[in-house]
mmCIF file of C-alpha atoms in Angstrom:
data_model
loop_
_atom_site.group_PDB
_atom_site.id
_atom_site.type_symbol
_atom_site.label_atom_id
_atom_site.label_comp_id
_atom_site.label_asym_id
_atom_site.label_seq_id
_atom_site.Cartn_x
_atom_site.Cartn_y
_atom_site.Cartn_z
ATOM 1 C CA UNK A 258 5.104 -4.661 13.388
ATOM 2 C CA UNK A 259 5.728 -2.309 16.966
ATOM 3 C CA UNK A 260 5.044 1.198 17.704
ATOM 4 C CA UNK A 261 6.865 1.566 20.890
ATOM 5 C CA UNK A 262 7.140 -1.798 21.893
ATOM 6 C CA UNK A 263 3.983 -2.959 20.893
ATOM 7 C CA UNK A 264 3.045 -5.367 18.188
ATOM 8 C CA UNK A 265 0.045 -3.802 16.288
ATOM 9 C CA UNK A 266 -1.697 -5.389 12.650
ATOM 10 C CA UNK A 267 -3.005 -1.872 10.559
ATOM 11 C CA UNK A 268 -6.925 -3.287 11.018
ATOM 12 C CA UNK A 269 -8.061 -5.570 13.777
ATOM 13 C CA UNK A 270 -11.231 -6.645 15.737
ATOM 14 C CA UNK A 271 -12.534 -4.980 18.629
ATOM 15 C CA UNK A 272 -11.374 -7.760 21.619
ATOM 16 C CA UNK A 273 -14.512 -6.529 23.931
ATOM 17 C CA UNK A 274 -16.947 -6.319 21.544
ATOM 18 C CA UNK A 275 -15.872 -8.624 19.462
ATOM 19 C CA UNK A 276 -17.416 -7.531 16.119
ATOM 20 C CA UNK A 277 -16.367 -2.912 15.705
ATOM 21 C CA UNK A 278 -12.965 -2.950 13.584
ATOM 22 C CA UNK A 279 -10.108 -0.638 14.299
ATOM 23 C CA UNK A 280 -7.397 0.819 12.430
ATOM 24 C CA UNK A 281 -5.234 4.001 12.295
ATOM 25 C CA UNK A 282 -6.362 7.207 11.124
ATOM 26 C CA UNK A 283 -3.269 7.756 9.021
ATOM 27 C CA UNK A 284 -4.429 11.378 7.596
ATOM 28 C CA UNK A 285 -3.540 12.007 10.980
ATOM 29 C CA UNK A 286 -0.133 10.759 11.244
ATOM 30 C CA UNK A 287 2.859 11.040 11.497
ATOM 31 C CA UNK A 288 2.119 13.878 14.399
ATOM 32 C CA UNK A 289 -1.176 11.767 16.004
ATOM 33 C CA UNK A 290 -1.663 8.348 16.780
ATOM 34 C CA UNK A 291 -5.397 8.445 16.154
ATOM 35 C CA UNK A 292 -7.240 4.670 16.771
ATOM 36 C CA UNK A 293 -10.483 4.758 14.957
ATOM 37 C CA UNK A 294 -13.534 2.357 15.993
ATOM 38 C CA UNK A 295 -15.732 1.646 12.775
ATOM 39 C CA UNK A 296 -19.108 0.194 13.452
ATOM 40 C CA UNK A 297 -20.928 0.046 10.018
ATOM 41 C CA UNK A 298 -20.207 0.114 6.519
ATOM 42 C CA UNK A 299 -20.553 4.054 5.736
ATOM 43 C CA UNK A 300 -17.963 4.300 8.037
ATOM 44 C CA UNK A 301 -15.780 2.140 6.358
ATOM 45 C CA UNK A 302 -16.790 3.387 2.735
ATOM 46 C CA UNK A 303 -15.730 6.769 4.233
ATOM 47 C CA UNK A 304 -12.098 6.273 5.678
ATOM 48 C CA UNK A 305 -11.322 4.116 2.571
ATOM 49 C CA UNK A 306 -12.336 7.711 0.269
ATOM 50 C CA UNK A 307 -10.945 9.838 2.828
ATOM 51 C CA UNK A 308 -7.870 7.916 3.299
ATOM 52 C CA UNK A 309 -8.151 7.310 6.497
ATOM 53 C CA UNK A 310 -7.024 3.962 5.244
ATOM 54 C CA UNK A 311 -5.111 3.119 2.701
ATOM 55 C CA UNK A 312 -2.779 1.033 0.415
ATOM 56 C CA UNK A 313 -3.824 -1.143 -1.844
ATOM 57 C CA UNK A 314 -3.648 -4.674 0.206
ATOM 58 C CA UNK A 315 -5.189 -2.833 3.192
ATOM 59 C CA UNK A 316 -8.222 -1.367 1.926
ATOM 60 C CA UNK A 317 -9.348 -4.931 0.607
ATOM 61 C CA UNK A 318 -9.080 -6.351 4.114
ATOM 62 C CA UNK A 319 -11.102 -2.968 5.711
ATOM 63 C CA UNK A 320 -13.586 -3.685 2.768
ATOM 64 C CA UNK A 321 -14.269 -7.028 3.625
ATOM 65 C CA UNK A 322 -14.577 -6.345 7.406
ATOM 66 C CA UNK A 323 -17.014 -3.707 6.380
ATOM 67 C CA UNK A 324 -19.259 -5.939 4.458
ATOM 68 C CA UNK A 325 -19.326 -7.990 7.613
ATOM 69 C CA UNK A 326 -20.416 -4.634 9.192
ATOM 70 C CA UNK A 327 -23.303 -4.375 6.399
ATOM 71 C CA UNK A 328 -24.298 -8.333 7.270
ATOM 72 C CA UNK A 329 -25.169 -7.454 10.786
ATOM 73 C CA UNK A 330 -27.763 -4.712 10.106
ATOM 74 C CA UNK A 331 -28.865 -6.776 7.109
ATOM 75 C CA UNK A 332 -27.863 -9.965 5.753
ATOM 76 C CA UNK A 333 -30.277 -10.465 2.972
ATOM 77 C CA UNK A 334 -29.124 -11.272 -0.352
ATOM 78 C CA UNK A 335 -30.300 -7.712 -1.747
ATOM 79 C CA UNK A 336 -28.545 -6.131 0.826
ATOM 80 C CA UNK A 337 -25.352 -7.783 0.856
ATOM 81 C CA UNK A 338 -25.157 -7.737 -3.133
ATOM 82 C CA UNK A 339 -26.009 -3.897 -2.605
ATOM 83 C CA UNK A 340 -23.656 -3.094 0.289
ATOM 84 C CA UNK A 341 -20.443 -5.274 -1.477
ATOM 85 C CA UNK A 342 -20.957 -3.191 -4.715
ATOM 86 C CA UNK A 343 -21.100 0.439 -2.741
ATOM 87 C CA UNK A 344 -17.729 -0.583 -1.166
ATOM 88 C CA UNK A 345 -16.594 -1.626 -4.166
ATOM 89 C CA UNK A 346 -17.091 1.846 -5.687
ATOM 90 C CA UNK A 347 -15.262 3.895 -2.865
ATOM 91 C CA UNK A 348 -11.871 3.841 -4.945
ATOM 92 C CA UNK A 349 -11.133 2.856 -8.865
ATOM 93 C CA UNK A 350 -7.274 2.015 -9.012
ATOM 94 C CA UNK A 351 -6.435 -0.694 -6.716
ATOM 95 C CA UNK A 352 -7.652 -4.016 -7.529
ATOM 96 C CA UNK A 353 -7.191 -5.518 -3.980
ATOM 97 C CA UNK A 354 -10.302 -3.824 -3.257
ATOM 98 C CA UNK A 355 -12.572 -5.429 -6.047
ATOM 99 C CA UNK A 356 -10.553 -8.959 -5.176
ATOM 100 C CA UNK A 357 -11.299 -8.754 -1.509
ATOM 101 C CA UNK A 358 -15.504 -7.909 -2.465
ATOM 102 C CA UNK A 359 -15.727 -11.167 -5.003
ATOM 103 C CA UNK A 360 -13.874 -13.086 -2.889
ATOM 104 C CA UNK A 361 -16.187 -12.232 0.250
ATOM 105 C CA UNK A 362 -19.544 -12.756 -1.749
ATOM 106 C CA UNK A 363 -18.229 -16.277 -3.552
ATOM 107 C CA UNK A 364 -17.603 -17.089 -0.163
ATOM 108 C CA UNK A 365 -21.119 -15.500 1.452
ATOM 109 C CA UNK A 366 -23.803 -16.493 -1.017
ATOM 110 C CA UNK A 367 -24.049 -20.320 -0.510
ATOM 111 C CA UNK A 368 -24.346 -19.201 3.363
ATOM 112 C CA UNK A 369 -27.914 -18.896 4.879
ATOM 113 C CA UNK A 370 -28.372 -15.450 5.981
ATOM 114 C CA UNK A 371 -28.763 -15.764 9.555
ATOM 115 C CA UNK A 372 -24.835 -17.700 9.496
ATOM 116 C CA UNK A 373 -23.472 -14.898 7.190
ATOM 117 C CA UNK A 374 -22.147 -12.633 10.338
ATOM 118 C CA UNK A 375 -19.950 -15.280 11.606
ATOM 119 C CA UNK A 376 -18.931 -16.562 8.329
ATOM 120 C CA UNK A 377 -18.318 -12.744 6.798
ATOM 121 C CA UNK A 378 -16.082 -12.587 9.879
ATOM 122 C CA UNK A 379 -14.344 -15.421 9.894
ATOM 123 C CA UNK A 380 -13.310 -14.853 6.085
ATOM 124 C CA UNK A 381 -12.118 -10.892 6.653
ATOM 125 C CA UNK A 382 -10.004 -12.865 8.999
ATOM 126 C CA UNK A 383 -8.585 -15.164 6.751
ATOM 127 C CA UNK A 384 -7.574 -12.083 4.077
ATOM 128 C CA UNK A 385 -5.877 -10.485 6.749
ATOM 129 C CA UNK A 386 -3.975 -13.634 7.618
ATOM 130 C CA UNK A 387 -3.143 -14.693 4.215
ATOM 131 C CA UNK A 388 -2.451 -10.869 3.339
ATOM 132 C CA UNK A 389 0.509 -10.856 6.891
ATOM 133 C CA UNK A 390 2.311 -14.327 5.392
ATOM 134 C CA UNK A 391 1.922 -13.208 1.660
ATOM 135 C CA UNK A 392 4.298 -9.696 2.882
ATOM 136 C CA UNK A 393 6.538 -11.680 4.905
ATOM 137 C CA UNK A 394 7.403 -13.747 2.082
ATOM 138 C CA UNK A 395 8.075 -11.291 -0.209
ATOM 139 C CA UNK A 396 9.995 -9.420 2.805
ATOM 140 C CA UNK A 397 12.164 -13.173 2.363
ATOM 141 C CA UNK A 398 12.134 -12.564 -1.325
ATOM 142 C CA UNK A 399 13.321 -9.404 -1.806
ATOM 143 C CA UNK A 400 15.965 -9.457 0.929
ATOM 144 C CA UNK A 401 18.013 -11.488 -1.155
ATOM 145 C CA UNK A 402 18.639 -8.583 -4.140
ATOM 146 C CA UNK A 403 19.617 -6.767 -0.992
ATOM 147 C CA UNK A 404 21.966 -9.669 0.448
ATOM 148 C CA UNK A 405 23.279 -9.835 -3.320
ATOM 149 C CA UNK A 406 24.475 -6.080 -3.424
ATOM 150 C CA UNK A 407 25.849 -6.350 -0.211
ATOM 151 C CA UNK A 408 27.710 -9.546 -1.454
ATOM 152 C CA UNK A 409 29.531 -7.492 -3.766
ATOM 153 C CA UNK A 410 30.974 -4.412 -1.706
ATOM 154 C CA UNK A 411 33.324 -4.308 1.464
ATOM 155 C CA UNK A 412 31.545 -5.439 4.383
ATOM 156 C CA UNK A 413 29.774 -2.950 6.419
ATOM 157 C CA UNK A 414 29.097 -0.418 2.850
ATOM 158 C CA UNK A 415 26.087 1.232 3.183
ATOM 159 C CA UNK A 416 23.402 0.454 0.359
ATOM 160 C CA UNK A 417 20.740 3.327 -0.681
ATOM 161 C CA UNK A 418 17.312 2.464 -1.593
ATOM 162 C CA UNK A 419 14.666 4.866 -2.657
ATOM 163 C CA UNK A 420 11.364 4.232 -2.485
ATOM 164 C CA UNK A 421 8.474 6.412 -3.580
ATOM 165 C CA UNK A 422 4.834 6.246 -1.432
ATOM 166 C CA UNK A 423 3.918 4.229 1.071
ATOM 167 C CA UNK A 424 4.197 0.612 0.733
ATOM 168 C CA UNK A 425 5.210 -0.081 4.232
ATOM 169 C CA UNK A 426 3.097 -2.426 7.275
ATOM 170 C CA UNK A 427 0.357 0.636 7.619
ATOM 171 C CA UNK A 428 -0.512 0.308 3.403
ATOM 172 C CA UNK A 429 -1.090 -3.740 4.641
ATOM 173 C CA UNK A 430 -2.250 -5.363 7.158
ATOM 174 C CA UNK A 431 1.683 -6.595 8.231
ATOM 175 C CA UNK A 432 5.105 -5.844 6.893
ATOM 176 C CA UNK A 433 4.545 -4.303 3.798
ATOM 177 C CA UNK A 434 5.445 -4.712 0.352
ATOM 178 C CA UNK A 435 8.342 -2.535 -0.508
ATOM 179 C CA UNK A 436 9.479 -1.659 2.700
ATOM 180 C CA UNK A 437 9.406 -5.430 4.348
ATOM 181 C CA UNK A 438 13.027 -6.583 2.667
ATOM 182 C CA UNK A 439 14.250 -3.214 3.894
ATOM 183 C CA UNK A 440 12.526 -3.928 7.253
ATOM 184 C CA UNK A 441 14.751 -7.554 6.911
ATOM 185 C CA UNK A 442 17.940 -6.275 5.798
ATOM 186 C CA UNK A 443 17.875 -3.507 8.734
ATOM 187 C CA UNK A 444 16.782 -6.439 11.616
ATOM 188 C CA UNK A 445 19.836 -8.534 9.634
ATOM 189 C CA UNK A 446 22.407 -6.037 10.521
ATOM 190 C CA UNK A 447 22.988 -4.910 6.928
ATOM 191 C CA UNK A 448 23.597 -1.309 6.781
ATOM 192 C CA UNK A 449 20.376 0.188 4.390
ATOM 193 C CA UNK A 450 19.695 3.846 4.313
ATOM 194 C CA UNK A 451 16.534 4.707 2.167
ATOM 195 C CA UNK A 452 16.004 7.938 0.436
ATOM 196 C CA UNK A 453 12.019 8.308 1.013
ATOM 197 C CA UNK A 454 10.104 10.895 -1.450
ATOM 198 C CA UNK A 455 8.314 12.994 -0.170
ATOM 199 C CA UNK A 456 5.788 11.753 -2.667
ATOM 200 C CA UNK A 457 3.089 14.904 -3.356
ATOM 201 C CA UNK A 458 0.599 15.855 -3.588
ATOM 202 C CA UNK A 459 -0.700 13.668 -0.078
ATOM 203 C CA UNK A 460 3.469 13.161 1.163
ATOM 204 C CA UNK A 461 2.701 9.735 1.972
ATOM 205 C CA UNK A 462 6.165 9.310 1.763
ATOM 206 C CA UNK A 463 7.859 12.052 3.983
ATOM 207 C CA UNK A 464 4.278 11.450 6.921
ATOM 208 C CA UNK A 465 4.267 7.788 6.604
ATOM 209 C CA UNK A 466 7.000 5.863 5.119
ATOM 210 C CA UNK A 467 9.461 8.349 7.355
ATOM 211 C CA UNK A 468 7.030 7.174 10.109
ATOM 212 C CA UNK A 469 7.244 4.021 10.020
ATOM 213 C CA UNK A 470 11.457 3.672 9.062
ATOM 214 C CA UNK A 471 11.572 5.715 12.184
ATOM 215 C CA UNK A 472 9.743 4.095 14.900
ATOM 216 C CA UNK A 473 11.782 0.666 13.031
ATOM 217 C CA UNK A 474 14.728 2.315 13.740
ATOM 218 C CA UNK A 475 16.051 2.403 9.785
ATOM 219 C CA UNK A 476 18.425 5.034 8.655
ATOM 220 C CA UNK A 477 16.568 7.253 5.987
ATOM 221 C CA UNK A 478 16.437 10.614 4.642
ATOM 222 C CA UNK A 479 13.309 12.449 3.534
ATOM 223 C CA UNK A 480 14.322 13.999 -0.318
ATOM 224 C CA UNK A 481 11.888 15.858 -2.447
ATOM 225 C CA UNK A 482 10.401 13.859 -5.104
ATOM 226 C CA UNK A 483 12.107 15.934 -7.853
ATOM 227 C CA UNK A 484 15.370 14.401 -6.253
ATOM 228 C CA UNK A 485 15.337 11.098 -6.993
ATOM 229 C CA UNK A 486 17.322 11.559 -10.394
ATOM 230 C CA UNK A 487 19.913 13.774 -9.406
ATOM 231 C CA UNK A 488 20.875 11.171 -6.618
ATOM 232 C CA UNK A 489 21.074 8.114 -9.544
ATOM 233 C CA UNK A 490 22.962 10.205 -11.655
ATOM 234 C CA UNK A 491 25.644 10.549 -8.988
ATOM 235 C CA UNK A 492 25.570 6.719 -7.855
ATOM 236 C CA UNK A 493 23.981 7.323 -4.767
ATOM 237 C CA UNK A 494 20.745 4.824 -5.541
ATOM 238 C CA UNK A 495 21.585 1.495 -5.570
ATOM 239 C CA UNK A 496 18.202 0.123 -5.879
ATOM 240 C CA UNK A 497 14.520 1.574 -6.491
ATOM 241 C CA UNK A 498 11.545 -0.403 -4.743
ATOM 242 C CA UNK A 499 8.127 0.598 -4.342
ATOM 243 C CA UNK A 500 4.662 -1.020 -3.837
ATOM 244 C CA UNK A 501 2.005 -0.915 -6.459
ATOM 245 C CA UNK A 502 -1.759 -0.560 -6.571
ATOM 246 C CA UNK A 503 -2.354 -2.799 -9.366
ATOM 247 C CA UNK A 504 -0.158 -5.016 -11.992
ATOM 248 C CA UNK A 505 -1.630 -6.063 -15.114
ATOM 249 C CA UNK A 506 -1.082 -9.734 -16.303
ATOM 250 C CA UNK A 507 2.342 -8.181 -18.832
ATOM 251 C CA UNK A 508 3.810 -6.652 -15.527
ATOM 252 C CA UNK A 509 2.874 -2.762 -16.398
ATOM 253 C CA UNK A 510 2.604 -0.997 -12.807
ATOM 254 C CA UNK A 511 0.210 1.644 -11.676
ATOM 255 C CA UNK A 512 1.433 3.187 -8.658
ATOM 256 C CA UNK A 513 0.962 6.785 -6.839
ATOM 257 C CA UNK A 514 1.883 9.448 -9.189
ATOM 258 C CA UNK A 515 5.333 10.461 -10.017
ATOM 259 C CA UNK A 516 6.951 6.364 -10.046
ATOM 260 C CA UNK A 517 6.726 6.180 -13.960
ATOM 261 C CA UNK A 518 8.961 9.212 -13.351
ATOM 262 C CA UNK A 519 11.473 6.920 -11.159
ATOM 263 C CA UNK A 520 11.617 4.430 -13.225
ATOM 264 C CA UNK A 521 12.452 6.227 -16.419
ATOM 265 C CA UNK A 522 15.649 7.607 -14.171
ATOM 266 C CA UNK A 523 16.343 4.761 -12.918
ATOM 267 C CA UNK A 524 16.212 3.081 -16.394
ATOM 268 C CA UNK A 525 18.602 5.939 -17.915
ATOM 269 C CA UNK A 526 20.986 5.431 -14.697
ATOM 270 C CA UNK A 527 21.008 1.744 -15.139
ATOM 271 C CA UNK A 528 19.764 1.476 -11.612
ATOM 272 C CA UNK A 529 17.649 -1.677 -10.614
ATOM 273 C CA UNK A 530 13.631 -0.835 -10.316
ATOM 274 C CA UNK A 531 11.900 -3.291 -8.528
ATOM 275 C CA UNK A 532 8.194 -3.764 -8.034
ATOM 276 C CA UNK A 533 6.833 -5.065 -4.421
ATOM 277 C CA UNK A 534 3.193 -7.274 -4.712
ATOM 278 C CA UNK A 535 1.554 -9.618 -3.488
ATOM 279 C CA UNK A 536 -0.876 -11.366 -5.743
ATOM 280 C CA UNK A 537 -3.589 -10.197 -4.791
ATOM 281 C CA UNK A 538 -2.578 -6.837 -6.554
ATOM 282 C CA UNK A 539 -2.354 -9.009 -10.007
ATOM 283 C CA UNK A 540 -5.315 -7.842 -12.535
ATOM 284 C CA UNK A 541 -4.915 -10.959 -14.824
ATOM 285 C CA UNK A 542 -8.123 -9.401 -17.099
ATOM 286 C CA UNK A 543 -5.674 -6.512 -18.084
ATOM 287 C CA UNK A 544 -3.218 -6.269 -20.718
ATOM 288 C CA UNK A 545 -2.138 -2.665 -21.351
ATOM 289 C CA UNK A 546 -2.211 -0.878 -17.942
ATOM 290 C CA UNK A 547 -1.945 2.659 -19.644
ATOM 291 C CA UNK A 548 -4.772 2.241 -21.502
ATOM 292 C CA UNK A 549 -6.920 -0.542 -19.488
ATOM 293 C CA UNK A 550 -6.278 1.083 -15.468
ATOM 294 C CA UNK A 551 -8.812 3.589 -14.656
ATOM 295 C CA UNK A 552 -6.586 6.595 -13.044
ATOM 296 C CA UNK A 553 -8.310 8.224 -9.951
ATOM 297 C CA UNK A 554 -8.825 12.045 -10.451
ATOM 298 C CA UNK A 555 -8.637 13.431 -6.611
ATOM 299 C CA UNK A 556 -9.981 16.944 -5.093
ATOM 300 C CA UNK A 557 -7.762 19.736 -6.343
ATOM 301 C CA UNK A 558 -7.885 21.236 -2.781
ATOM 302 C CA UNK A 559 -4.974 18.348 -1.920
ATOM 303 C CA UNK A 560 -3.208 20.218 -4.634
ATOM 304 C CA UNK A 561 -3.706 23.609 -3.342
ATOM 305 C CA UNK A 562 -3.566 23.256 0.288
ATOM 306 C CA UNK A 563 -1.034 21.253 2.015
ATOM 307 C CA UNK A 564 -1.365 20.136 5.735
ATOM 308 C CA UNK A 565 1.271 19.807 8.470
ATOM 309 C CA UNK A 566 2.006 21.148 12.083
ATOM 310 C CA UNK A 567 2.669 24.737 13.084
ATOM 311 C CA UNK A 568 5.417 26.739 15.417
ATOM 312 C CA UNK A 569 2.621 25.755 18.160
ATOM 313 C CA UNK A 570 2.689 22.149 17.780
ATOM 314 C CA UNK A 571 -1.262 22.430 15.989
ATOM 315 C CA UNK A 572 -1.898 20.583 12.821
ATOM 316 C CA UNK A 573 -3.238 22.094 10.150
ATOM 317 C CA UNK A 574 -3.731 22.988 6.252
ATOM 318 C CA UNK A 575 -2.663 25.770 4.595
ATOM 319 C CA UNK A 576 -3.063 27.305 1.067
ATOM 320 C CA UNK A 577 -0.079 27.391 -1.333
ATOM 321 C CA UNK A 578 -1.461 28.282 -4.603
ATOM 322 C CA UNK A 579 -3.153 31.563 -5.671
ATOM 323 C CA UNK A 580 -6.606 32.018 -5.813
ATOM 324 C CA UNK A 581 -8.768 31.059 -8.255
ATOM 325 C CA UNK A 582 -5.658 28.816 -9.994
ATOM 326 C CA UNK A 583 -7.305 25.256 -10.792
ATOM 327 C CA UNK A 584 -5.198 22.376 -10.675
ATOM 328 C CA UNK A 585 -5.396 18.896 -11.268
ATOM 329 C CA UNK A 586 -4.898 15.818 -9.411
ATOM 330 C CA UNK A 587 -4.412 12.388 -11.271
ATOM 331 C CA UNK A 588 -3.488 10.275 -7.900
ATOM 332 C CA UNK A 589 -2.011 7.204 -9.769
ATOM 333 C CA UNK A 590 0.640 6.825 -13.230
ATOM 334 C CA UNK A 591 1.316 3.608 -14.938
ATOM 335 C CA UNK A 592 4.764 2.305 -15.212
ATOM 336 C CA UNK A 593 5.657 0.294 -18.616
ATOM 337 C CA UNK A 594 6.458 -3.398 -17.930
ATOM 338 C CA UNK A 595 9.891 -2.540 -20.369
ATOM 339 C CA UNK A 596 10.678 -0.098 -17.451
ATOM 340 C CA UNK A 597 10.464 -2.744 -14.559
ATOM 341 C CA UNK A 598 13.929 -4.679 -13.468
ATOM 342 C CA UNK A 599 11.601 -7.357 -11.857
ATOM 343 C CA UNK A 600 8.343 -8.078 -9.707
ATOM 344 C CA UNK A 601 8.794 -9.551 -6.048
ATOM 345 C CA UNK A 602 5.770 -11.949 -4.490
ATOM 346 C CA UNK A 603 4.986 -13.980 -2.110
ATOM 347 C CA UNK A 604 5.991 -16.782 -4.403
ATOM 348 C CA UNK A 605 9.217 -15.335 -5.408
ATOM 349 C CA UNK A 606 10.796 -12.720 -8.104
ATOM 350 C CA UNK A 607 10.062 -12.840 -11.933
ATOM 351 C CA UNK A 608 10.560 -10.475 -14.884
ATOM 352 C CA UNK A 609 7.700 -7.747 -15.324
ATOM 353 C CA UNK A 610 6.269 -9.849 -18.432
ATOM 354 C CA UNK A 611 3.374 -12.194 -18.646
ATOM 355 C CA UNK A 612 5.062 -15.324 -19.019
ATOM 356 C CA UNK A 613 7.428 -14.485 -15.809
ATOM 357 C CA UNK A 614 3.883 -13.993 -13.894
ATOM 358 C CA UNK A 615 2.285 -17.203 -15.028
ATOM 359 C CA UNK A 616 5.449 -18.901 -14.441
ATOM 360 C CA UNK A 617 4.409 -18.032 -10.796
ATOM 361 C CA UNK A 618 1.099 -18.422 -10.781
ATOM 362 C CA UNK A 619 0.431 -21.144 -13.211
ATOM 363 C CA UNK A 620 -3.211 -21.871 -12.173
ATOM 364 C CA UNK A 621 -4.374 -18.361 -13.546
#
């Protein structure tokens, strides 16, 4: 995808060096475009905590370009097998993470150590790759239940999505999840406007997905996240789509908190709610997502502080809550399968159950 003009992926390889990774520092967006250079694997640990980077699909492909980071300082087996699990550990929900680790160290531990550099690297760059083409197709996919509600109304109607997050090119390493049909219909010349959530406590939504609909050129409007039902109740949602962090093998969702909230609306509206993955995201050891998905608990201070840009043009945080008020921050909420309209991959769109997901992906 472009940022003024130019194409960018959300992680690539330093072209002088040839071995430091960059990516954005997206706590520092929308009002900084901050380029990081990583050089080791702490650093990479810490922007994937710190959410410097983020989004499911994304932080497996840092991950594995941060074990390649470990390999050059050491690429013993202890070290690798030690380094691989530490990254592991840097965030619980997403299972892109965890997928992106095994696959590295199936792929690493027939290698001799002194060609496990150049092979690390060469298979971060093949999980980026995969990871571009596996969001374009669903882009392809999931353009069609756009095409199909623009079938039905007078030519030139405008269709309202809402989406809730960020599932957009900067939560992968190209195009997205949710927002690549969007991105499709838009290029297409269909007329989409998307209602974006502000999406609290972080406002991933209203700093990044606004962001990125922006510099695309897409109509949207930022709503709080409270909003979402009073807008299907009046028939101004025609569709909800949003990314998720992981899907278990019966199609429950965990996403960033408040989309179980969506999808009940959208549910009692009779509004389509769609799901956005590739399959990478799919936890086939997992049955019941409420019980089985570990929920990350985040710092309370994202709670009680929010952070934006003053009168002056200065970014900074500020404290809304009273002292000595505790609050709590579960980042992620599952969403029922019996809640989902439908999954979209890279392989095409199936009902939220097992059998539509094998269907898919028979060899599981």
């Amino acid at each position: 995808m472009k940022i003024n003009g130019t194409p960018y992926r959300s992680v690539w390889v330093n072209e002088k060096d040839g071995w430091s990774i960059h990516i954005f520092d997206q706590t520092r967006l929308p009002f900084s475009l901050d380029i990081l250079r990583l050089t080791t694997q702490q650093e990479v640990a810490h922007a994937i905590r710190t959410m410097q980077v983020r989004g499911a699909p994304l932080i497996g492909a840092v991950a594995a370009y941060g074990l390649a980071l470990a390999l050059r300082q050491d690429a013993s087996d202890a070290a690798m097998e030690q380094n691989a699990a530490m990254l592991a550990a840097t965030r619980p929900t997403a299972v892109n993470l965890h997928w992106a680790i095994d696959r590295m160290l199936n792929s690493l531990r027939p290698v001799a150590p002194e060609n496990r550099v150049a092979a690390a690297y060469a298979e971060a760059g093949r999980i980026c790759d995969e990871d571009a083409a596996q969001n374009e197709a669903i882009g392809r996919h999931g353009l069609e239940l756009i095409r199909e509600i623009a079938k039905n109304r007078p030519a030139g109607t405008q269709i309202n999505l809402l989406t809730h997050c960020n599932a957009g090119w900067i939560a992968t390493v190209d195009w997205g999840t949710a927002l690549a049909p969007i991105y499709m219909a838009h290029d297409e010349g269909l007329n989409v406007h998307v209602w974006v959530d502000e999406t609290r406590p972080r406002n991933q939504g209203a700093a990044l997905t606004a962001w990125e609909l922006g510099s695309h050129g897409v109509p949207h409007t930022v709503i709080a996240d409270n909003a979402g039902g009073h807008l299907m109740q009046h028939g101004q949602v025609d569709l909800v789509i949003v990314g998720t962090d992981r899907v278990t093998r019966t199609g429950d969702v965990a996403n960033k908190i408040g989309t179980y909230l969506k999808a009940l609306a959208a549910q009692d509206n009779k509004v389509p709610f769609w799901v956005a993955l590739p399959s990478t995201t799919i936890d086939w050891s997992v049955a019941n997502g409420v019980t089985e998905i570990p929920i990350e608990e985040r710092a309370a201070s994202e709670i009680t502080h929010v952070a934006g840009r003053d009168e002056n043009g200065k970014q900074t945080r500020v404290q809304i809550t009273p002292d000595g008020s505790p609050a709590a921050n579960p980042a992620f909420d599952v969403t029922p399968a019996r809640l989902v309209t439908g999954l979209i991959t890279e392989r095409g769109i199936c009902p939220a159950t097992e059998e539509g997901l094998r269907s898919l992906f028979p060899e599981q």
